[in-house]
Structures are given as C-alpha cells and as structure tokens.
Coordinates of N, CA and C in Angstrom, one line a residue:
M36 N 0.7 -1.3 0.1 CA 0.1 0.1 -0.3 C 0.9 1.1 0.0
P37 N 0.5 2.1 -0.8 CA 1.3 3.3 -0.6 C 1.3 4.0 0.4
M38 N 2.2 4.9 0.4 CA 2.2 5.9 1.8 C 1.3 7.1 1.5
K39 N 0.8 7.1 2.2 CA -0.3 8.3 2.7 C 0.4 9.7 2.8
R40 N 0.1 10.8 1.9 CA 1.2 11.9 2.2 C 0.2 12.6 3.2
R41 N 1.1 13.1 3.9 CA 0.7 13.9 4.9 C 1.5 15.3 4.9
T42 N 0.6 16.4 5.3 CA 1.2 17.8 5.0 C 1.4 18.3 6.6
I43 N 3.0 18.9 6.7 CA 3.2 19.3 7.8 C 3.6 20.8 7.6
I44 N 2.7 21.8 8.5 CA 3.2 22.9 8.3 C 4.5 23.3 9.3
L45 N 5.4 23.9 8.6 CA 6.6 24.1 9.2 C 6.3 25.7 9.5
G46 N 7.3 25.9 10.5 CA 7.7 27.4 11.1 C 8.1 28.3 9.9
G47 N 7.2 28.5 8.7 CA 7.8 29.4 7.4 C 7.6 28.6 6.2
G48 N 6.8 27.3 6.1 CA 7.0 26.4 5.2 C 6.1 25.1 5.2
V49 N 6.1 24.1 4.0 CA 5.4 23.3 4.1 C 6.0 22.1 3.9
L50 N 5.7 21.0 4.6 CA 6.4 19.7 4.5 C 5.6 18.7 4.3
L51 N 5.7 18.2 2.5 CA 4.7 17.0 2.2 C 5.2 15.7 2.6
A52 N 5.2 15.1 3.4 CA 5.8 13.5 3.8 C 5.3 12.9 3.1
G53 N 6.0 11.8 2.3 CA 6.0 10.9 1.1 C 5.8 11.2 -0.3
A54 N 5.9 12.6 -0.4 CA 6.1 13.2 -1.6 C 7.2 14.0 -1.8
G55 N 8.1 14.1 -1.1 CA 9.2 14.8 -1.3 C 9.0 15.9 -0.1
A56 N 10.0 17.0 0.1 CA 9.9 17.8 1.1 C 10.4 19.4 0.5
V57 N 9.8 20.4 1.1 CA 10.2 21.9 1.1 C 10.7 22.4 2.1
F58 N 11.7 22.7 2.2 CA 12.5 23.4 3.6 C 12.5 24.6 3.4
M59 N 11.8 25.6 4.5 CA 12.1 26.8 4.3 C 12.3 27.5 5.5
A60 N 13.0 28.7 5.5 CA 13.4 29.3 6.5 C 12.3 29.6 7.8
R61 N 12.2 29.6 9.1 CA 11.2 30.1 10.1 C 10.8 31.6 10.0
G62 N 9.6 31.8 10.0 CA 9.3 33.0 9.9 C 10.0 34.2 10.6
S63 N 9.3 35.3 10.5 CA 10.0 36.5 11.4 C 8.8 37.4 11.6
G64 N 8.9 38.0 12.3 CA 8.0 39.4 12.5 C 8.6 40.7 13.6
S65 N 7.8 41.8 13.6 CA 8.0 42.9 14.5 C 7.0 43.0 15.5
G66 N 7.4 43.6 16.4 CA 6.7 44.2 17.2 C 5.7 43.2 18.2
G67 N 4.5 43.7 17.9 CA 3.6 42.4 18.6 C 2.8 41.5 17.5
A68 N 3.3 41.8 16.1 CA 2.7 41.5 15.0 C 2.9 39.9 14.9
P69 N 2.1 39.1 14.6 CA 2.0 37.6 14.1 C 3.5 37.1 13.6
I70 N 3.8 36.0 13.9 CA 5.3 35.1 13.4 C 4.9 34.1 12.6
S71 N 5.0 33.9 11.6 CA 4.8 32.5 10.8 C 3.3 32.5 10.9
R72 N 2.4 33.5 10.4 CA 1.1 33.3 10.1 C 0.9 32.6 8.9
H73 N 0.1 31.4 8.6 CA 0.1 30.7 7.8 C -1.2 30.9 7.1
S74 N -1.5 30.5 5.8 CA -2.7 30.2 5.3 C -2.8 28.7 4.9
F75 N -4.2 28.0 5.5 CA -4.0 26.8 5.4 C -6.2 26.5 5.4
D76 N -6.4 25.8 5.0 CA -7.8 25.3 4.6 C -8.4 24.3 6.2
W77 N -8.0 24.5 7.1 CA -8.8 23.8 8.1 C -9.6 24.7 8.8
K78 N -10.6 24.1 9.5 CA -11.5 24.9 10.3 C -11.3 24.2 11.6
A79 N -12.0 25.0 12.6 CA -11.9 24.5 14.1 C -12.5 23.0 14.2
S80 N -13.7 23.0 13.2 CA -14.7 21.8 13.6 C -13.9 20.5 13.0
D81 N -12.7 20.8 12.5 CA -12.3 19.5 11.5 C -11.3 18.9 13.1
F82 N -11.3 19.4 14.2 CA -10.5 19.1 15.2 C -11.5 18.3 16.5
R83 N -11.2 17.4 16.9 CA -12.0 17.0 18.1 C -12.2 18.0 19.1
S84 N -13.3 18.1 19.9 CA -13.5 18.6 21.1 C -13.4 17.8 22.5
G85 N -13.4 18.6 23.6 CA -13.7 17.7 24.5 C -12.2 17.0 25.5
G86 N -11.4 16.9 24.7 CA -9.7 16.7 25.4 C -9.8 15.0 24.6
T87 N -9.0 14.5 25.2 CA -8.2 13.0 24.6 C -9.1 11.8 24.8
A88 N -10.3 12.0 25.7 CA -11.0 10.7 25.9 C -11.7 10.0 25.0
G89 N -11.9 10.7 23.7 CA -12.6 10.1 22.4 C -11.4 9.8 21.6
I90 N -10.3 9.4 21.7 CA -9.5 9.2 20.9 C -9.3 7.8 21.2
S91 N -9.3 6.5 20.1 CA -9.1 5.4 20.1 C -8.3 4.7 19.0
G92 N -7.6 4.0 19.3 CA -6.5 3.5 18.3 C -5.3 4.2 18.6
E93 N -4.3 3.7 17.6 CA -3.2 4.2 17.6 C -2.8 5.7 16.6
L94 N -2.4 6.8 17.1 CA -2.1 7.5 16.0 C -0.7 7.3 15.3
P95 N -0.8 7.6 14.0 CA 0.7 7.6 13.1 C 1.7 8.3 13.9
E96 N 2.8 7.6 13.7 CA 4.4 8.0 13.9 C 4.3 9.5 13.8
P97 N 4.9 10.2 14.7 CA 5.2 11.9 14.6 C 6.4 11.8 13.2
I98 N 6.1 12.9 12.6 CA 7.0 13.4 11.6 C 7.9 14.3 11.8
F99 N 9.4 14.2 11.7 CA 10.4 15.4 12.3 C 11.1 15.9 10.9
R100 N 11.5 16.8 10.6 CA 12.1 17.5 9.6 C 13.3 16.4 9.0
A101 N 13.8 16.6 7.8 CA 14.6 15.5 7.6 C 16.1 16.1 7.9
E102 N 15.7 17.3 7.8 CA 17.4 18.0 8.6 C 16.9 18.6 9.8
P103 N 17.6 17.5 10.7 CA 17.4 18.5 11.9 C 17.9 20.0 12.5
Q104 N 17.4 20.5 13.6 CA 17.9 21.7 13.8 C 19.0 21.3 14.7
C105 N 20.2 21.2 14.2 CA 21.4 20.5 15.2 C 22.0 21.9 16.0
I106 N 21.4 22.7 16.0 CA 22.1 23.8 17.2 C 21.3 23.9 18.1
A107 N 22.1 24.4 19.4 CA 21.6 24.3 20.9 C 20.5 25.0 20.8
T108 N 19.2 24.3 21.2 CA 18.0 24.7 21.8 C 18.4 26.2 23.2
L109 N 17.8 27.3 23.1 CA 17.9 28.4 23.7 C 17.3 27.9 24.9
A110 N 18.3 28.2 26.2 CA 17.7 27.6 27.6 C 16.3 29.0 28.0
Q111 N 15.6 28.8 28.6 CA 14.8 29.4 29.3 C 14.5 29.4 30.9
T112 N 14.0 30.4 31.3 CA 13.3 30.3 32.9 C 12.4 29.0 33.2
L113 N 12.6 28.3 34.3 CA 11.9 27.7 34.6 C 10.3 28.0 35.2
G114 N 10.1 29.2 35.4 CA 9.1 30.0 35.4 C 8.4 29.7 36.9
P115 N 7.6 30.4 37.3 CA 6.7 29.8 38.7 C 6.0 29.3 38.7
C116 N 5.4 28.4 37.7 CA 4.4 27.5 37.5 C 4.8 26.1 37.4
H117 N 6.3 25.8 37.9 CA 6.7 24.3 37.6 C 6.3 23.8 39.0
T118 N 6.0 22.5 39.5 CA 6.0 21.9 40.5 C 6.9 20.6 40.4
S119 N 6.9 19.9 41.5 CA 7.8 18.7 41.5 C 6.8 17.5 41.8
D120 N 7.5 16.6 41.9 CA 6.6 15.1 41.9 C 5.6 15.0 40.8
V121 N 6.4 15.4 39.6 CA 5.5 15.1 38.3 C 5.4 13.5 38.1
P122 N 4.2 12.9 37.4 CA 4.2 11.7 37.0 C 4.8 11.2 35.8
I123 N 5.2 10.2 35.4 CA 5.6 9.6 34.3 C 4.2 9.1 33.2
R124 N 3.7 9.6 32.3 CA 2.7 9.3 31.8 C 2.6 9.8 30.6
S125 N 1.8 9.2 29.6 CA 1.8 9.5 28.3 C 0.6 10.5 28.0
D126 N -0.6 10.3 28.8 CA -1.8 11.5 28.7 C -1.8 11.9 30.0
V127 N -1.4 13.5 29.9 CA -1.0 14.2 30.8 C -2.4 15.2 31.3
T128 N -3.6 14.6 30.4 CA -4.9 15.7 30.7 C -5.7 15.6 31.8
D129 N -5.8 14.4 32.2 CA -6.4 14.1 33.8 C -8.2 14.5 33.5
G130 N -8.2 14.4 32.4 CA -9.8 14.8 31.8 C -9.9 16.0 31.2
V131 N -9.2 17.1 31.4 CA -9.6 18.3 31.1 C -9.9 18.3 29.4
T132 N -11.0 19.3 29.6 CA -11.2 19.7 27.9 C -10.4 20.4 27.5
G133 N -10.4 20.5 26.1 CA -9.8 21.2 24.9 C -9.6 20.3 23.7
L134 N -8.8 21.3 22.8 CA -8.3 20.5 21.3 C -7.5 19.2 21.9
P135 N -7.5 17.9 21.3 CA -6.5 17.1 21.6 C -5.3 17.5 20.8
T136 N -3.9 17.2 21.4 CA -3.1 17.6 20.8 C -2.0 16.7 21.6
R137 N -0.9 16.1 20.1 CA 0.0 15.2 20.6 C 1.4 16.0 20.5
I138 N 1.9 16.2 21.5 CA 3.4 16.9 21.3 C 4.3 16.1 21.4
S139 N 5.3 15.9 20.4 CA 6.5 15.0 20.0 C 7.5 15.9 20.4
L140 N 8.5 15.6 20.8 CA 10.1 16.3 21.1 C 11.1 15.0 20.5
R141 N 11.9 15.5 19.9 CA 13.3 14.7 19.5 C 14.3 15.5 20.3
L142 N 15.0 14.9 21.0 CA 16.1 15.2 21.7 C 17.3 14.8 20.6
V143 N 18.3 16.0 20.7 CA 19.6 15.5 19.8 C 20.7 16.4 20.3
E144 N 21.8 16.0 20.2 CA 23.0 16.4 20.5 C 23.4 17.7 19.3
A145 N 23.6 18.7 20.1 CA 23.6 19.8 19.1 C 24.7 19.9 18.2
A146 N 25.8 19.2 18.9 CA 26.9 19.1 17.8 C 27.1 17.9 16.9
T147 N 26.2 16.7 17.2 CA 26.6 15.8 16.7 C 25.3 15.0 16.0
C148 N 24.2 15.6 16.0 CA 22.9 15.4 15.9 C 22.6 14.0 16.4
K149 N 23.4 13.5 17.2 CA 23.2 12.0 17.7 C 21.6 12.2 18.3
P150 N 20.8 11.1 18.7 CA 19.6 11.2 19.5 C 20.2 10.7 21.0
V151 N 19.3 11.5 21.8 CA 19.6 11.6 23.5 C 18.5 10.7 23.8
E152 N 19.3 9.4 24.3 CA 18.2 8.1 24.5 C 18.5 8.5 25.8
G153 N 17.2 7.9 26.9 CA 16.9 7.8 28.1 C 16.8 9.0 28.9
A154 N 16.8 10.3 28.2 CA 16.1 11.3 29.1 C 15.2 11.6 29.7
D155 N 14.9 12.2 30.8 CA 13.8 12.1 31.3 C 13.1 13.8 31.1
V156 N 12.1 13.6 30.4 CA 11.6 14.8 29.7 C 10.3 15.3 30.3
E157 N 10.3 16.5 31.0 CA 8.9 17.0 31.3 C 8.2 18.3 30.7
I158 N 6.9 18.0 30.6 CA 6.2 19.4 29.9 C 5.2 19.7 31.2
W159 N 4.9 21.0 30.9 CA 3.6 21.8 31.8 C 3.0 22.7 31.0
H160 N 1.9 23.1 31.1 CA 1.2 24.4 30.5 C 0.0 24.6 30.9
A161 N -0.4 25.5 30.5 CA -2.1 26.0 31.2 C -3.1 25.1 30.2
D162 N -4.4 25.2 31.0 CA -5.5 24.8 30.4 C -6.5 25.8 29.6
A163 N -7.2 25.3 28.9 CA -7.8 26.1 27.8 C -8.2 27.6 28.6
R164 N -8.5 27.5 30.0 CA -8.8 29.1 30.5 C -7.5 29.7 30.7
G165 N -6.4 29.1 30.4 CA -5.2 29.8 31.0 C -4.8 29.6 32.3
V166 N -4.9 28.6 33.0 CA -4.8 28.2 34.5 C -3.9 27.0 34.7
Y167 N -2.8 27.3 35.3 CA -1.9 25.9 35.6 C -2.7 25.2 36.7
S168 N -2.2 23.7 37.0 CA -2.5 22.9 38.1 C -1.3 22.9 39.1
G169 N -1.7 22.1 40.4 CA -0.6 22.5 41.2 C -0.2 23.4 42.2
E170 N 0.4 23.1 42.9 CA 0.8 23.7 44.3 C 2.0 25.0 43.7
A171 N 1.7 25.6 42.7 CA 2.5 26.8 42.2 C 2.4 28.2 42.7
A172 N 3.2 28.8 42.0 CA 2.8 30.2 42.4 C 1.5 31.0 42.4
A173 N 1.0 32.0 43.1 CA -0.6 32.1 42.9 C -0.7 32.9 41.5
M174 N 0.3 33.5 40.8 CA -0.3 34.1 39.4 C -0.4 32.6 38.4
C175 N 0.0 31.6 39.2 CA -0.6 30.5 38.0 C -2.0 30.0 38.3
N176 N -2.6 30.1 39.4 CA -4.0 29.7 39.6 C -4.4 30.2 40.5
A177 N -4.3 31.7 40.8 CA -4.8 32.3 42.1 C -6.8 32.1 42.0
E178 N -6.9 31.6 43.4 CA -8.0 31.4 43.8 C -9.0 30.7 43.2
D179 N -8.1 29.7 42.6 CA -8.7 28.2 42.1 C -8.2 27.1 42.7
A180 N -9.0 26.9 43.9 CA -8.3 25.6 44.8 C -8.5 24.6 44.2
E181 N -9.5 23.9 43.3 CA -9.6 22.7 42.3 C -8.1 22.7 41.8
A182 N -7.9 23.4 40.9 CA -6.7 23.6 39.9 C -5.4 23.2 40.9
R183 N -5.1 24.1 42.1 CA -4.1 23.7 42.7 C -3.9 22.2 43.5
G184 N -5.0 21.8 43.5 CA -5.2 20.1 44.2 C -5.2 19.0 43.1
T185 N -4.6 19.4 41.7 CA -4.5 18.4 40.6 C -3.3 18.8 39.9
S186 N -3.1 17.9 39.2 CA -1.9 17.7 38.4 C -1.9 17.8 36.8
F187 N -3.3 18.1 36.0 CA -3.3 18.1 34.8 C -2.4 19.1 33.9
L188 N -2.4 18.4 32.9 CA -1.5 19.1 31.9 C 0.5 19.3 32.2
R189 N 0.4 18.0 33.2 CA 1.8 18.1 33.6 C 2.4 16.9 33.3
G190 N 3.4 16.3 32.8 CA 3.9 14.8 32.9 C 5.3 14.9 32.4
R191 N 5.7 13.3 32.5 CA 7.3 12.9 32.0 C 7.1 12.0 31.3
Q192 N 8.1 11.9 30.3 CA 8.3 10.4 29.6 C 10.1 10.4 29.4
I193 N 10.2 9.1 29.1 CA 11.7 8.9 29.1 C 12.0 8.9 27.2
S194 N 12.9 9.3 26.9 CA 13.0 9.6 25.3 C 13.5 8.0 25.1
D195 N 13.1 7.5 23.9 CA 13.4 6.2 23.4 C 14.8 6.5 22.5
A196 N 15.2 5.3 21.7 CA 16.3 5.3 21.1 C 16.8 6.2 20.4
N197 N 15.5 6.8 19.6 CA 15.3 8.0 18.6 C 15.5 9.1 19.0
G198 N 15.7 9.3 20.9 CA 15.7 10.7 21.1 C 14.2 11.1 21.6
I199 N 13.0 10.2 21.1 CA 11.7 11.0 20.8 C 11.0 10.8 22.2
V200 N 10.2 11.5 22.8 CA 9.2 11.5 23.8 C 7.7 12.2 22.8
S201 N 6.6 11.7 23.4 CA 5.4 12.2 22.7 C 4.6 11.7 24.0
F202 N 3.6 13.1 23.9 CA 2.5 13.6 25.3 C 1.2 13.8 24.7
L203 N 0.2 12.8 25.0 CA -1.2 13.5 24.7 C -1.7 14.6 25.5
T204 N -2.3 15.7 24.9 CA -2.6 16.8 25.7 C -3.9 17.5 25.4
V205 N -3.9 18.9 25.6 CA -4.9 19.8 25.0 C -4.1 21.1 24.5
Y206 N -4.7 21.6 23.5 CA -3.7 22.9 22.9 C -4.1 23.6 24.2
P207 N -2.9 24.3 24.6 CA -3.0 25.4 25.9 C -3.5 26.4 25.3
G208 N -4.2 26.9 26.5 CA -4.7 28.4 26.7 C -3.8 29.5 26.8
W209 N -4.1 30.8 26.7 CA -3.3 31.8 26.8 C -3.7 32.5 28.2
Y210 N -2.7 33.5 28.7 CA -3.0 34.5 30.0 C -2.1 35.6 29.4
P211 N -2.3 36.9 30.0 CA -1.9 38.0 29.6 C -0.2 38.0 29.7
S212 N 0.3 38.6 28.8 CA 1.6 38.8 28.5 C 2.5 37.9 27.9
R213 N 1.7 36.8 27.7 CA 2.6 35.5 26.9 C 2.0 34.8 26.1
A214 N 2.8 34.9 24.7 CA 2.4 34.1 23.5 C 1.9 32.7 23.9
V215 N 1.5 32.0 23.0 CA 0.9 30.6 23.8 C 2.3 29.6 23.6
H216 N 1.9 29.0 24.5 CA 3.7 28.3 24.8 C 3.2 27.0 25.6
I217 N 4.4 26.1 25.7 CA 4.4 24.8 26.9 C 5.8 25.3 27.4
H218 N 6.1 24.7 28.3 CA 7.3 24.7 29.1 C 7.8 23.2 29.1
L219 N 9.4 22.7 28.9 CA 10.0 21.8 28.8 C 10.9 21.8 29.7
R220 N 11.3 20.7 30.1 CA 12.5 20.2 30.7 C 13.2 18.8 30.7
A221 N 14.4 18.9 30.6 CA 15.0 17.6 30.2 C 16.2 17.3 31.2
L222 N 16.2 15.8 31.8 CA 17.2 15.6 32.9 C 18.0 14.4 32.1
L223 N 19.4 13.8 32.2 CA 19.9 12.6 32.3 C 20.7 12.5 33.4
G224 N 20.0 11.3 34.1 CA 20.3 11.2 35.3 C 20.4 12.3 36.3
D225 N 21.5 12.9 36.7 CA 21.1 14.0 37.9 C 21.8 15.3 36.9
R226 N 21.7 15.1 35.7 CA 22.2 16.3 35.1 C 21.0 17.0 34.2
E227 N 20.9 18.1 34.3 CA 19.9 19.0 33.7 C 20.7 19.4 32.6
L228 N 19.8 18.8 31.6 CA 20.2 18.9 30.1 C 19.5 20.5 29.7
L229 N 18.3 20.6 29.9 CA 17.5 21.7 29.1 C 16.7 22.4 29.9
V230 N 16.2 23.5 30.3 CA 15.1 24.0 30.6 C 14.6 25.0 29.4
S231 N 13.6 25.0 28.7 CA 13.0 26.1 27.6 C 11.4 25.8 27.8
Q232 N 11.1 26.6 26.7 CA 10.0 26.8 26.4 C 9.4 26.7 24.7
L233 N 8.5 26.4 24.5 CA 8.3 26.2 22.8 C 7.0 26.8 22.4
L234 N 6.6 27.7 21.3 CA 5.7 28.3 21.0 C 4.8 27.7 19.7
F235 N 3.6 28.4 19.7 CA 2.9 27.8 18.7 C 2.3 29.0 17.6
D236 N 2.2 28.2 16.4 CA 2.0 29.2 15.3 C 0.9 30.0 15.5
D237 N 1.0 31.5 15.5 CA -0.2 32.4 15.1 C -1.5 32.3 14.9
A238 N -1.2 31.5 13.7 CA -2.5 31.3 12.8 C -3.3 30.2 13.3
L239 N -2.8 29.4 13.9 CA -3.1 28.2 14.5 C -3.7 28.7 15.5
S240 N -3.4 29.6 16.4 CA -3.9 29.7 17.8 C -4.9 30.8 17.3
D241 N -5.1 31.4 16.1 CA -6.4 32.2 16.0 C -7.4 31.1 15.8
L242 N -7.3 30.3 14.9 CA -7.9 29.1 14.4 C -8.8 28.7 15.4
V243 N -7.8 28.3 16.6 CA -8.4 27.5 17.7 C -9.4 28.4 18.7
Y244 N -8.8 29.6 19.0 CA -9.4 30.3 20.2 C -10.5 31.2 19.3
Q245 N -10.8 31.4 18.2 CA -11.9 31.9 17.6 C -12.9 31.0 17.2
G246 N -12.3 29.6 17.1 CA -13.8 28.8 16.3 C -13.9 27.4 17.5
H247 N -12.9 27.1 18.2 CA -13.1 25.6 18.7 C -13.7 26.0 19.9
P248 N -15.2 25.1 20.4 CA -15.8 25.3 21.3 C -15.4 25.1 22.7
D249 N -14.3 24.7 23.1 CA -13.6 24.6 24.3 C -13.2 25.8 24.4
Y250 N -12.8 26.8 23.9 CA -11.9 27.7 24.0 C -13.0 29.2 23.7
A251 N -14.4 29.0 23.8 CA -15.2 29.6 22.9 C -15.5 30.7 24.3
A252 N -15.0 30.5 25.3 CA -15.7 31.5 26.4 C -14.6 32.6 26.5
R253 N -13.5 32.5 26.0 CA -12.5 33.4 26.4 C -12.2 34.4 25.5
P254 N -11.8 35.6 26.1 CA -11.7 36.8 25.2 C -10.7 36.9 24.2
V255 N -10.4 37.7 23.4 CA -9.6 37.8 22.5 C -8.1 37.8 23.0
R256 N -7.1 37.2 22.6 CA -5.9 37.0 23.1 C -5.3 38.5 23.0
A257 N -4.3 38.7 24.1 CA -3.5 39.7 24.0 C -2.3 40.1 23.4
T258 N -1.8 38.7 23.3 CA -0.4 39.0 22.8 C 0.2 37.6 22.1
M259 N 0.6 38.1 20.9 CA 1.2 37.2 19.8 C 2.6 36.7 19.9
N260 N 3.2 36.0 19.4 CA 4.9 35.3 19.3 C 5.6 36.8 19.4
G261 N 5.5 37.5 18.4 CA 6.2 38.9 18.4 C 6.1 40.0 19.5
G262 N 5.0 39.8 20.4 CA 5.0 41.0 21.4 C 5.4 39.7 22.9
D263 N 5.7 38.6 22.7 CA 6.2 37.8 23.9 C 7.0 38.6 24.7
T264 N 6.8 38.4 26.3 CA 7.3 38.9 27.2 C 8.8 38.2 27.6
V265 N 8.8 36.8 27.1 CA 10.1 36.1 27.5 C 11.2 35.9 26.4
F266 N 10.4 35.6 25.4 CA 11.2 35.6 24.2 C 11.2 36.9 23.3
S267 N 12.8 37.1 22.7 CA 12.7 38.4 22.3 C 12.0 38.1 20.7
L268 N 12.0 39.4 20.1 CA 11.4 39.0 18.8 C 12.7 38.1 18.0
S269 N 13.6 38.1 17.9 CA 14.7 37.6 17.1 C 14.3 36.1 17.8
E270 N 14.3 35.8 18.7 CA 14.2 34.6 19.3 C 13.1 33.6 18.8
A271 N 11.8 34.3 19.0 CA 10.6 33.5 18.8 C 10.5 32.7 18.0
A272 N 10.8 33.3 16.5 CA 10.3 32.9 15.3 C 11.2 31.2 15.0
H273 N 12.3 31.1 15.8 CA 13.0 30.0 16.2 C 12.3 28.7 17.1
F274 N 11.5 29.0 17.5 CA 11.3 28.0 18.7 C 9.3 28.0 18.6
I275 N 9.0 27.9 17.6 CA 7.4 27.8 17.0 C 7.3 26.2 16.5
F276 N 6.4 25.3 17.2 CA 6.4 24.2 16.8 C 6.0 23.8 15.2
D277 N 6.3 22.6 14.5 CA 5.8 22.7 13.0 C 4.5 21.6 13.8
F278 N 3.4 21.6 12.6 CA 2.5 21.1 13.0 C 1.7 20.3 11.8
E279 N 0.6 19.4 12.2 CA 0.0 18.8 11.2 C -1.7 18.1 12.0
K280 N -2.5 18.3 11.1 CA -3.8 17.4 11.4 C -4.0 16.2 10.9
L281 N -4.1 15.4 12.3 CA -4.1 14.0 12.1 C -5.5 13.7 11.8
D282 N -5.6 12.5 11.1 CA -7.1 12.1 10.5 C -8.2 11.9 11.8
A283 N -7.5 11.7 12.8 CA -8.7 11.4 14.2 C -8.7 12.7 14.8
G284 N -8.8 13.8 14.0 CA -9.1 14.8 14.5 C -8.3 15.5 15.8
V285 N -7.2 15.2 15.6 CA -5.8 15.6 16.6 C -5.0 16.3 15.9
L286 N -4.5 17.5 16.7 CA -3.4 18.0 16.5 C -1.7 17.6 16.7
Q287 N -1.1 17.4 15.8 CA 0.2 17.0 16.1 C 1.1 18.4 16.0
A288 N 1.9 18.2 17.2 CA 3.0 19.4 17.2 C 4.1 18.8 17.2
S289 N 5.5 18.8 16.7 CA 6.6 18.2 16.8 C 7.5 19.4 16.7
Y290 N 8.6 18.9 17.6 CA 9.8 19.8 17.3 C 10.9 19.1 17.8
T291 N 12.4 19.6 17.2 CA 13.6 18.8 17.5 C 14.3 19.8 18.4
V292 N 14.9 19.0 19.6 CA 15.4 19.9 20.7 C 17.1 19.6 20.8
G293 N 17.8 20.7 20.2 CA 19.3 20.7 20.6 C 19.8 20.7 21.9
I294 N 20.6 19.6 22.1 CA 21.1 19.7 23.8 C 22.4 20.2 23.3
A295 N 22.8 21.2 24.2 CA 24.4 21.3 24.4 C 25.3 20.5 24.8
A296 N 26.4 20.3 24.5 CA 27.2 19.6 25.3 C 27.6 19.7 26.8

C-alpha cells in the first residue's frame, strides 16, 4: 500500500511527507505582530473537542524534519508554575477539555545530531482557561483551589532510542503577557540538560481560539509571538512547533530539541 501523503506545516513552510519535502526558513515578525502566520484550509470543526477521552486506536508516528535543527535550543527560565513530583505518563490531561494535541519532541546532541536516549523529559502548560494546575505560585492559578489540588497538563516521558518522547494533551490556553507556549525540562541522570519553552503558530492559535468550542468563553488573546515577554522578537521565530492535522481530529505538534554539550 502506498504511503499516505501527510502535510506538515513548518515554522515558515510546508513539508509534504511521502512526496518529497520543501524546507523553508522559520518566519519572522516585528513588534506585537504575528510570527509565522500561515494560510491553510483547516477549520476548528476539523478537530475533536472535549479532550483526549474520545481518541481510540494508535496515532501515526510523528514526523520530524529530514534535516534536524542541530543547534543548541535556547535555555529559558523554569518559570513560577513548575511543580515537583510530576508523574511519568503519556496522557497528561487528567480529563480536562480542549482540542486534543499530541506533542512530540526529538532530543539530539547539538554538536553531532545524535539522538539523546534515556532523557527524562517533562512538560507543563496552562489549560484552555489559561490556568495551571498544582501547588505553584499564586499567579498560576489564583483563587482556584480545584486547580491547585490537581496535576493536569503535567507529565514526564523517557526518550527512546531515537531521542523521541510524545505526550497526549490539549491545546494550551493563553494568559496575559505571554504568547501561547509550553514549558519543557530534560534531565539525564542527575544532570539537567535543558529548561526551555516552545511556541505555537499565531494563525493556528487564531483558528483554535476563534472557532473551537472548548475555547469559546475566552476573550481575544492579547499577546502574539512577536510581542512575547520571555522570548525576544529575534528568538521567537525559531521556537515555533511544526504542526499537522491528523485524521483522528488530533493536532500533532513536533519539534527537534538540540542539547548543548
């Protein structure tokens, strides 16, 4: 059976998997303008709602760029919303609602492109309301006792022989002064390899926030990638997920993380 062609939206271009590839530089922007705004024919209704509970069967393997970003990924702050004792699990949602999203990260040595096997990779991010779970700083879930007593949208995985980890989650919500993002932390034994953050394409965020029912109660977001308060304008364009709409109505977000020596 011939390979089905899959279209991957890059940070600045399109990759047609199974039919050759076009590689383009990641986008750029200025001020608070969008970065990597794409035109695609998806609708919010093309994606599932309600979280990951309705997903059945295996999803296709994530696709990464044929030419890895073998440069060191920029380290960023751990942030005030990190917590300890995060469980190892592939589905990190704890039943929260949102557009189901699989986040796949490939860890490579920046100097050699060799996969980093056995790394303990942790992610965390806000829910559709822009709220974090757990016993974190007050700004992360102020006056939300239910959120403080849970651990939704937090999880860890161990990278495989190809340096890959994947998490089932939901599309992150936004909160003031920040572009749409997730946090990540990678350890190898007792050594901290990296703490960083990754962003989502502005056009994709517009599609989700303006049309998906799980985000309908939110006001218009205030901060695009070009106006983020953590990434500088020149940095932001290089930290945007590549993404794909899977047939199951799930969003696939992928990124190659370069680990410095």
